[in-house]
């Protein structure tokens, strides 16, 4: 390999890993019938004139498999937190007990589970597209390096390296999707 022309595979790898991290965050927001504090991450509360994440106005706990509790720190925000949860579209009916808001997680029916597996598959496809876009950028770097005088052997080596990163990242996406779909379909 020539020392003067190299492809930045660390950057490509970091960007592909970023797509997988993003996918896992999207998966965490999918409700699977089991309680999870991360399902409240997209919910914003109008606190003190600004939209604030729920975890910054109270403590989110999961005391039971089908229950999430939020211990709101400021009594004046309890109604706003409750309203934000109702308006979020999560399909959860909050129950208030002083400054503690309890969120019982209802069972998912079979049809809703199938819908959620389709949504998970869409999230995974978006991650695959993002990874393929990073692959394309890497291959463009290889083509540019070829025009800058990279040898055929080095070009083949870097192309294989970029493809190997892509295959590994897409394999991780497929594994994550398989795990999430199994979790969603579990009764």
C-alpha positions in Angstrom: 0.0 0.0 0.0 1.2 3.5 -0.7 1.6 5.7 2.3 0.6 8.9 0.6 -3.0 8.0 -0.3 -5.3 6.5 2.4 -9.0 6.3 2.8 -10.4 7.5 6.2 -12.1 4.2 7.3 -12.3 5.4 10.9 -14.6 8.3 9.8 -16.7 5.9 7.7 -16.9 3.4 10.5 -17.9 6.2 13.0 -20.7 7.4 10.6 -22.0 3.8 10.1 -22.0 3.3 13.9 -23.9 6.6 14.2 -26.7 5.2 12.0 -26.9 2.1 14.2 -27.0 4.2 17.4 -29.8 6.3 15.8 -31.7 3.1 15.0 -31.4 1.8 18.5 -32.8 5.1 19.8 -35.8 4.9 17.4 -36.3 1.3 18.5 -36.3 2.4 22.2 -39.2 4.7 21.5 -41.4 1.8 20.2 -43.8 0.6 22.8 -43.6 -3.1 23.2 -46.0 -3.8 25.9 -43.3 -3.7 28.5 -42.6 -0.6 30.5 -39.5 1.4 29.6 -38.5 4.9 30.7 -37.1 5.6 27.2 -40.6 5.5 25.7 -41.1 8.9 27.3 -38.1 10.5 25.7 -40.0 12.1 22.8 -42.5 13.7 25.2 -41.9 17.4 25.9 -43.5 19.4 28.7 -44.2 23.1 28.6 -42.2 24.0 31.8 -41.5 27.6 32.7 -42.2 28.8 29.1 -39.9 26.3 27.3 -40.4 22.8 26.0 -38.5 20.5 28.3 -38.0 16.7 28.2 -39.9 14.8 31.0 -36.7 13.5 32.5 -35.7 17.1 33.3 -38.8 17.9 35.3 -39.0 14.6 37.3 -37.6 11.2 38.0 -38.7 8.5 35.7 -38.8 5.0 37.2 -40.0 1.5 36.1 -41.1 -0.2 39.3 -43.0 -3.1 37.5 -42.9 -4.6 34.0 -46.2 -2.8 33.1 -45.8 0.5 35.0 -43.8 3.7 34.6 -43.8 6.3 37.3 -42.7 9.9 37.2 -42.0 11.7 40.4 -42.4 15.4 39.3 -40.1 17.7 41.3 -42.3 20.8 41.1 -46.0 20.5 42.1 -47.0 23.2 39.7 -45.9 21.1 36.7 -47.8 17.9 37.5 -50.9 18.9 35.4 -48.6 20.0 32.5 -46.7 16.7 32.6 -50.0 14.8 32.7 -51.3 16.8 29.7 -48.1 16.3 27.7 -48.4 12.6 28.1 -52.0 12.5 27.1 -51.3 14.7 24.0 -48.2 12.6 23.0 -50.1 9.9 21.2 -48.5 7.1 23.2 -52.0 5.7 24.1 -51.3 5.8 27.8 -53.7 7.2 30.4 -51.8 8.8 33.3 -53.0 8.5 36.9 -51.9 11.2 39.4 -51.2 10.6 43.1 -49.8 13.9 44.5 -46.6 14.6 42.6 -46.3 11.0 41.4 -47.8 10.2 38.0 -48.3 6.5 37.3 -48.5 5.2 33.7 -50.0 1.7 33.4 -48.9 0.1 30.2 -51.8 -1.7 28.5 -51.4 -5.1 26.7 -50.8 -4.8 23.0 -53.2 -6.7 20.7 -52.0 -8.9 17.8 -52.8 -6.3 15.1 -50.9 -3.5 16.9 -47.9 -5.8 17.4 -47.8 -6.5 13.6 -48.0 -2.7 12.9 -45.1 -2.1 15.3 -43.0 -4.8 13.6 -43.6 -3.0 10.3 -42.6 0.3 11.8 -39.4 -1.3 13.2 -38.7 -2.7 9.7 -39.0 0.8 8.3 -36.6 2.2 10.9 -34.1 -0.5 10.0 -34.4 0.2 6.3 -33.7 3.9 6.9 -30.6 2.9 8.8 -29.5 0.6 5.9 -30.0 3.5 3.5 -27.8 5.7 5.7 -25.1 3.1 5.9 -25.2 2.6 2.1 -24.9 6.4 1.7 -21.7 6.3 3.8 -20.5 3.4 1.7 -21.1 5.5 -1.4 -19.0 8.3 0.1 -16.2 5.8 0.9 -16.2 4.4 -2.7 -16.2 8.0 -4.0 -13.1 8.6 -1.9 -11.5 5.5 -3.5 -12.3 6.7 -7.0 -10.9 10.2 -6.3 -7.7 8.6 -4.9 -7.5 6.5 -8.1 -7.5 9.6 -10.2 -4.9 11.1 -7.8 -2.6 8.1 -8.6 -3.6 5.3 -6.3 -2.5 1.9 -7.6 -5.0 -0.8 -8.7 -4.0 -3.1 -5.8 -4.5 -0.3 -3.3 -7.8 0.6 -4.9 -9.0 -3.0 -4.6 -7.8 -3.1 -1.0 -9.7 0.0 0.1 -12.8 -0.9 -1.9 -12.9 -4.3 -0.1 -12.3 -2.5 3.3 -15.2 -0.1 2.7 -17.4 -3.0 1.6 -16.4 -5.1 4.7 -17.4 -2.2 7.0 -20.7 -1.9 5.2 -21.5 -5.6 5.4 -20.7 -5.6 9.1 -22.9 -2.5 9.8 -25.8 -3.9 7.9 -25.5 -7.2 9.7 -25.7 -5.3 13.0 -28.9 -3.5 11.8 -30.4 -6.9 10.8 -29.6 -8.4 14.2 -31.0 -5.4 16.0 -34.2 -5.6 13.9 -34.6 -9.3 14.5 -34.2 -8.8 18.3 -36.7 -5.9 18.3 -39.3 -7.8 16.3 -39.0 -10.8 18.6 -39.5 -8.4 21.6 -42.5 -6.8 20.1 -44.2 -10.1 19.2 -43.5 -11.6 22.6 -46.8 -11.9 24.6 
